[in-house]
Amino acid sequence: MLLKAYSSSISASLTQAFTDFWDNILEKSPSIFIGLLFLALFTLLGFGLRSLVKKRLDKGTHDPLLISFIGRVVMATMIAFGSALFLNQLGLGTAASGILAGAGVSAIILGFAFKDIGENFIAGFFLAFSRGFSIGDVIEVAGIKGKVNSINLRTTHLRTFDGRDVFMPNALLVKNPLSNYTRDGLLRYDFVIGLDYATNISDAIKLIMKTLDAEKRIEHQDDLKPFALLEQFSTSRINLRISYWVNSYDFLGPIAFLQTDVMNNVILALTEAGFNLPQASMN
């Protein structure tokens, strides 16, 4: 009997709780509807303003990173306003203010917890208006090298050459030295080749330069001409350093293939001319 009475009491309590909850929903349904309407309107307004801002900025600037970033900020701002109005319609605006006003310690804890988020967000603003790279540039920061795909409110999306998608916190790009490999499109490549001590170095360098001059995919301007220099006398060979420039804007294929072709052509030219290349002579 006691168990049955206890079960009936629990059932009645649950029924009453559900009834009270449903009555509360019905009572606040106009406010919920208005709040959802505000949220939907501000979301649509955000989409519209983002599109308008992008069109206006596209006429005055050709920086897709800046246009995309400002569009995201406008969209996020509109959604934030809509969310605030939605909560206010539910009567949570005053409650939230009271909680924040009375929770000084919690606010400090949250401030430390979200310090990095705020830092990256502010860094995103700096990067949007002043940075050393654009979409499509190859950059390296903190030991990570890749092509810039996009900049977001908190992170910058890099695509590395081994296929990884790296979302780098914006603060890292502001705090650390940044190397841009494609800002002017010009990249210098080097490799070292070792020759036997009996080699006539002058003849070897002339042959290497002739081979490089025949390669049309590398730069041959006065200040960007390829060159070969005597670098080091090692225990078993004489090391020559060969350097050449490539314009990555003009070269459409993977530059790694060009590097392979250049080194292979130099080796073939030297070996066919009778020059002796000791083992492990390429670096």
Coordinates of C-alpha atoms in Angstrom, one line a residue:
M1 CA 0.0 0.0 0.0
L2 CA 2.8 2.4 0.9
L3 CA 4.6 1.7 -2.4
K4 CA 1.5 2.2 -4.3
A5 CA 0.8 5.5 -2.5
Y6 CA 4.4 6.6 -3.1
S7 CA 4.1 5.8 -6.8
S8 CA 0.9 7.7 -7.1
S9 CA 2.5 10.7 -5.4
I10 CA 5.4 10.8 -7.8
S11 CA 3.1 10.4 -10.8
A12 CA 1.0 13.3 -9.5
S13 CA 4.0 15.5 -9.0
L14 CA 5.4 14.8 -12.4
T15 CA 2.0 15.5 -14.0
Q16 CA 1.7 18.7 -12.1
A17 CA 5.2 19.7 -13.0
F18 CA 4.6 19.0 -16.7
T19 CA 1.2 20.9 -16.5
D20 CA 2.9 23.9 -14.9
F21 CA 5.7 23.9 -17.5
W22 CA 3.2 23.7 -20.4
D23 CA 1.1 26.5 -18.8
N24 CA 4.2 28.6 -18.5
I25 CA 5.1 27.9 -22.2
L26 CA 1.5 28.9 -23.3
E27 CA 1.7 32.0 -21.1
K28 CA 5.0 33.1 -22.6
S29 CA 4.2 31.9 -26.2
P30 CA 3.6 35.5 -27.4
S31 CA 7.0 36.6 -26.0
I32 CA 8.7 33.5 -27.5
F33 CA 7.1 34.1 -30.8
I34 CA 8.2 37.8 -30.8
G35 CA 11.7 36.8 -29.7
L36 CA 12.0 34.2 -32.4
L37 CA 10.7 36.8 -34.9
F38 CA 13.4 39.2 -33.7
L39 CA 16.1 36.5 -34.1
A40 CA 14.9 35.6 -37.6
L41 CA 14.7 39.2 -38.7
F42 CA 18.1 40.1 -37.5
T43 CA 19.6 36.9 -39.0
L44 CA 18.1 37.8 -42.4
L45 CA 19.2 41.4 -41.9
G46 CA 22.7 40.0 -41.2
F47 CA 22.7 38.1 -44.5
G48 CA 21.5 41.1 -46.4
L49 CA 24.0 43.5 -44.8
R50 CA 26.8 41.1 -45.3
S51 CA 26.0 40.8 -49.0
L52 CA 25.6 44.6 -49.4
V53 CA 28.9 45.3 -47.5
K54 CA 30.8 42.7 -49.7
K55 CA 29.4 44.3 -52.9
R56 CA 30.3 47.9 -51.7
L57 CA 33.8 46.8 -50.6
D58 CA 34.4 44.8 -53.7
K59 CA 34.2 48.1 -55.7
G60 CA 36.7 49.9 -53.6
T61 CA 39.2 47.2 -52.7
H62 CA 40.5 44.0 -54.2
D63 CA 41.4 42.3 -50.9
P64 CA 39.1 39.2 -50.6
L65 CA 40.4 38.5 -47.0
L66 CA 39.3 42.0 -45.8
I67 CA 35.9 41.7 -47.6
S68 CA 35.3 38.3 -46.2
F69 CA 36.3 39.2 -42.7
I70 CA 34.2 42.4 -42.5
G71 CA 31.2 40.4 -43.9
R72 CA 31.6 37.9 -41.1
V73 CA 31.8 40.6 -38.4
V74 CA 28.6 42.3 -39.8
M75 CA 26.8 38.9 -39.8
A76 CA 27.9 38.0 -36.2
T77 CA 26.9 41.4 -34.9
M78 CA 23.4 41.2 -36.3
I79 CA 22.9 37.7 -34.9
A80 CA 24.2 38.9 -31.5
F81 CA 21.7 41.7 -31.5
G82 CA 18.9 39.3 -32.5
S83 CA 19.9 36.9 -29.7
A84 CA 19.9 39.6 -27.1
L85 CA 16.4 40.7 -28.1
F86 CA 15.2 37.1 -28.0
L87 CA 16.5 36.6 -24.5
N88 CA 15.0 39.9 -23.4
Q89 CA 11.6 38.9 -24.7
L90 CA 11.9 35.7 -22.6
G91 CA 12.6 37.8 -19.5
L92 CA 16.2 36.6 -19.3
G93 CA 17.8 39.9 -20.0
T94 CA 17.3 41.2 -16.5
A95 CA 18.2 37.9 -14.9
A96 CA 21.4 37.7 -16.9
S97 CA 22.3 41.3 -15.9
G98 CA 21.7 40.4 -12.3
I99 CA 23.9 37.3 -12.5
L100 CA 26.7 39.2 -14.1
A101 CA 26.5 42.1 -11.7
G102 CA 26.6 39.8 -8.6
A103 CA 29.3 37.4 -9.9
G104 CA 32.5 39.4 -9.8
V105 CA 34.6 36.4 -9.1
S106 CA 33.0 34.3 -11.8
A107 CA 33.5 37.2 -14.2
I108 CA 37.2 37.2 -13.5
I109 CA 37.4 33.4 -13.9
L110 CA 35.6 33.6 -17.2
G111 CA 37.8 36.4 -18.3
F112 CA 40.9 34.3 -17.8
A113 CA 39.2 31.3 -19.4
F114 CA 38.2 33.2 -22.6
K115 CA 41.3 35.4 -22.7
D116 CA 42.7 33.5 -25.7
I117 CA 39.4 33.8 -27.6
G118 CA 39.3 37.5 -27.1
E119 CA 42.9 37.9 -28.0
N120 CA 42.5 35.9 -31.2
F121 CA 39.3 37.9 -32.1
I122 CA 41.2 41.2 -31.7
A123 CA 44.1 39.9 -33.6
G124 CA 41.7 39.0 -36.4
F125 CA 40.7 42.7 -36.7
F126 CA 44.4 43.6 -36.9
L127 CA 45.0 41.0 -39.6
A128 CA 41.9 42.1 -41.6
F129 CA 43.3 45.7 -42.0
S130 CA 47.0 45.2 -41.8
R131 CA 48.9 42.0 -42.6
G132 CA 51.7 40.6 -44.7
F133 CA 49.8 38.2 -46.8
S134 CA 46.7 37.6 -49.0
I135 CA 44.6 34.6 -50.0
G136 CA 46.7 32.2 -52.0
D137 CA 50.0 33.3 -50.5
V138 CA 52.4 30.7 -49.0
I139 CA 53.4 31.7 -45.5
E140 CA 55.2 30.1 -42.6
V141 CA 54.5 30.9 -38.9
A142 CA 55.7 29.1 -35.8
G143 CA 57.1 26.3 -37.9
I144 CA 53.9 25.7 -39.9
K145 CA 54.1 26.4 -43.7
G146 CA 51.1 26.4 -46.0
K147 CA 48.8 28.3 -48.4
V148 CA 46.4 30.8 -47.0
N149 CA 42.8 29.8 -47.7
S150 CA 40.8 32.2 -45.5
I151 CA 40.9 34.4 -42.4
N152 CA 38.1 34.1 -39.8
L153 CA 37.1 35.9 -36.6
R154 CA 39.4 33.7 -34.5
T155 CA 41.6 31.6 -36.9
T156 CA 43.4 31.7 -40.2
H157 CA 43.0 28.6 -42.4
L158 CA 46.2 27.3 -43.9
R159 CA 46.5 24.3 -46.3
T160 CA 49.9 22.6 -45.8
F161 CA 51.7 20.9 -48.7
D162 CA 51.2 17.5 -47.1
G163 CA 47.4 17.9 -47.3
R164 CA 46.7 19.1 -43.7
D165 CA 44.1 21.8 -42.9
V166 CA 45.6 24.0 -40.1
F167 CA 43.4 26.5 -38.4
M168 CA 46.0 28.8 -36.8
P169 CA 44.9 31.2 -33.9
N170 CA 45.1 34.7 -35.2
A171 CA 47.2 35.8 -32.2
L172 CA 50.0 33.6 -33.4
L173 CA 50.2 35.4 -36.7
V174 CA 50.4 38.8 -34.9
K175 CA 52.9 37.8 -32.2
N176 CA 55.3 35.6 -34.3
P177 CA 57.6 36.5 -37.2
L178 CA 55.8 35.7 -40.5
S179 CA 57.6 34.5 -43.6
N180 CA 55.8 35.1 -46.9
Y181 CA 57.2 33.0 -49.7
T182 CA 55.0 34.4 -52.5
R183 CA 54.5 38.1 -51.8
D184 CA 56.3 39.2 -55.0
G185 CA 56.1 35.7 -56.5
L186 CA 59.9 35.3 -56.5
L187 CA 61.4 32.3 -54.7
R188 CA 65.1 31.3 -54.7
Y189 CA 66.0 27.6 -54.6
D190 CA 69.5 26.2 -53.8
F191 CA 71.1 22.8 -53.9
V192 CA 74.7 21.6 -53.2
I193 CA 76.6 19.2 -55.5
G194 CA 79.9 17.6 -54.7
L195 CA 82.7 17.1 -57.2
D196 CA 85.9 15.1 -57.0
Y197 CA 89.1 17.0 -56.0
A198 CA 90.6 16.3 -59.4
T199 CA 87.8 18.3 -61.1
N200 CA 88.5 21.5 -63.0
I201 CA 86.1 23.7 -61.0
S202 CA 86.0 26.5 -63.6
D203 CA 85.0 24.1 -66.4
A204 CA 82.4 22.5 -64.1
I205 CA 80.8 25.9 -63.2
K206 CA 80.7 26.9 -66.9
L207 CA 78.9 23.7 -67.7
I208 CA 76.4 24.1 -64.8
M209 CA 75.7 27.7 -65.9
K210 CA 75.2 26.6 -69.5
T211 CA 72.7 24.0 -68.3
L212 CA 70.8 26.5 -66.1
D213 CA 70.8 29.1 -69.0
A214 CA 68.9 26.5 -71.1
E215 CA 66.2 26.1 -68.5
K216 CA 63.4 28.6 -69.6
R217 CA 61.3 28.1 -66.5
I218 CA 63.7 29.9 -64.2
E219 CA 64.4 33.6 -64.1
H220 CA 67.3 35.1 -66.1
Q221 CA 67.0 38.8 -65.4
D222 CA 70.1 40.7 -64.5
D223 CA 69.5 40.7 -60.8
L224 CA 67.9 37.2 -60.7
K225 CA 70.3 35.2 -62.8
P226 CA 71.2 31.7 -61.6
F227 CA 74.7 31.3 -60.2
A228 CA 77.1 28.5 -59.0
L229 CA 79.6 29.2 -56.3
L230 CA 82.4 27.2 -54.6
E231 CA 81.0 26.7 -51.1
Q232 CA 83.2 24.3 -49.2
F233 CA 86.2 21.9 -49.3
S234 CA 85.1 18.8 -47.5
T235 CA 87.1 15.7 -46.7
S236 CA 86.2 13.8 -49.8
R237 CA 84.8 16.4 -52.3
I238 CA 84.5 20.0 -53.4
N239 CA 81.0 21.4 -52.8
L240 CA 79.4 23.8 -55.2
R241 CA 76.2 25.7 -54.3
I242 CA 73.8 26.2 -57.3
S243 CA 71.1 28.9 -56.9
Y244 CA 68.3 30.0 -59.1
W245 CA 65.1 32.0 -58.9
V246 CA 61.5 31.0 -59.9
N247 CA 58.5 33.3 -60.4
S248 CA 55.7 31.3 -58.8
Y249 CA 53.1 33.5 -60.4
D250 CA 54.3 32.5 -63.9
F251 CA 55.1 28.9 -63.1
L252 CA 51.8 26.9 -63.2
G253 CA 53.0 23.4 -62.2
P254 CA 54.3 22.1 -58.9
I255 CA 57.6 23.8 -58.2
A256 CA 58.9 20.6 -56.7
F257 CA 58.9 19.1 -60.2
L258 CA 60.9 22.0 -61.5
Q259 CA 63.5 21.5 -58.7
T260 CA 63.8 17.8 -59.7
D261 CA 64.3 18.7 -63.3
V262 CA 67.0 21.3 -62.6
M263 CA 69.0 19.0 -60.4
N264 CA 68.6 16.0 -62.7
N265 CA 69.7 18.1 -65.7
V266 CA 72.8 19.4 -63.9
I267 CA 73.8 15.8 -62.9
L268 CA 73.3 14.5 -66.4
A269 CA 75.3 17.3 -67.9
L270 CA 78.2 16.8 -65.5
T271 CA 78.3 13.0 -65.8
E272 CA 78.0 13.0 -69.6
A273 CA 80.9 15.5 -69.7
G274 CA 83.0 13.0 -67.7
F275 CA 83.0 14.8 -64.3
N276 CA 83.2 12.5 -61.3
L277 CA 80.5 12.9 -58.6
P278 CA 81.5 11.1 -55.4
Q279 CA 78.8 9.2 -53.5
A280 CA 76.4 11.3 -51.4
S281 CA 77.4 14.4 -53.4
M282 CA 73.9 16.0 -53.6
N283 CA 72.2 18.0 -50.8

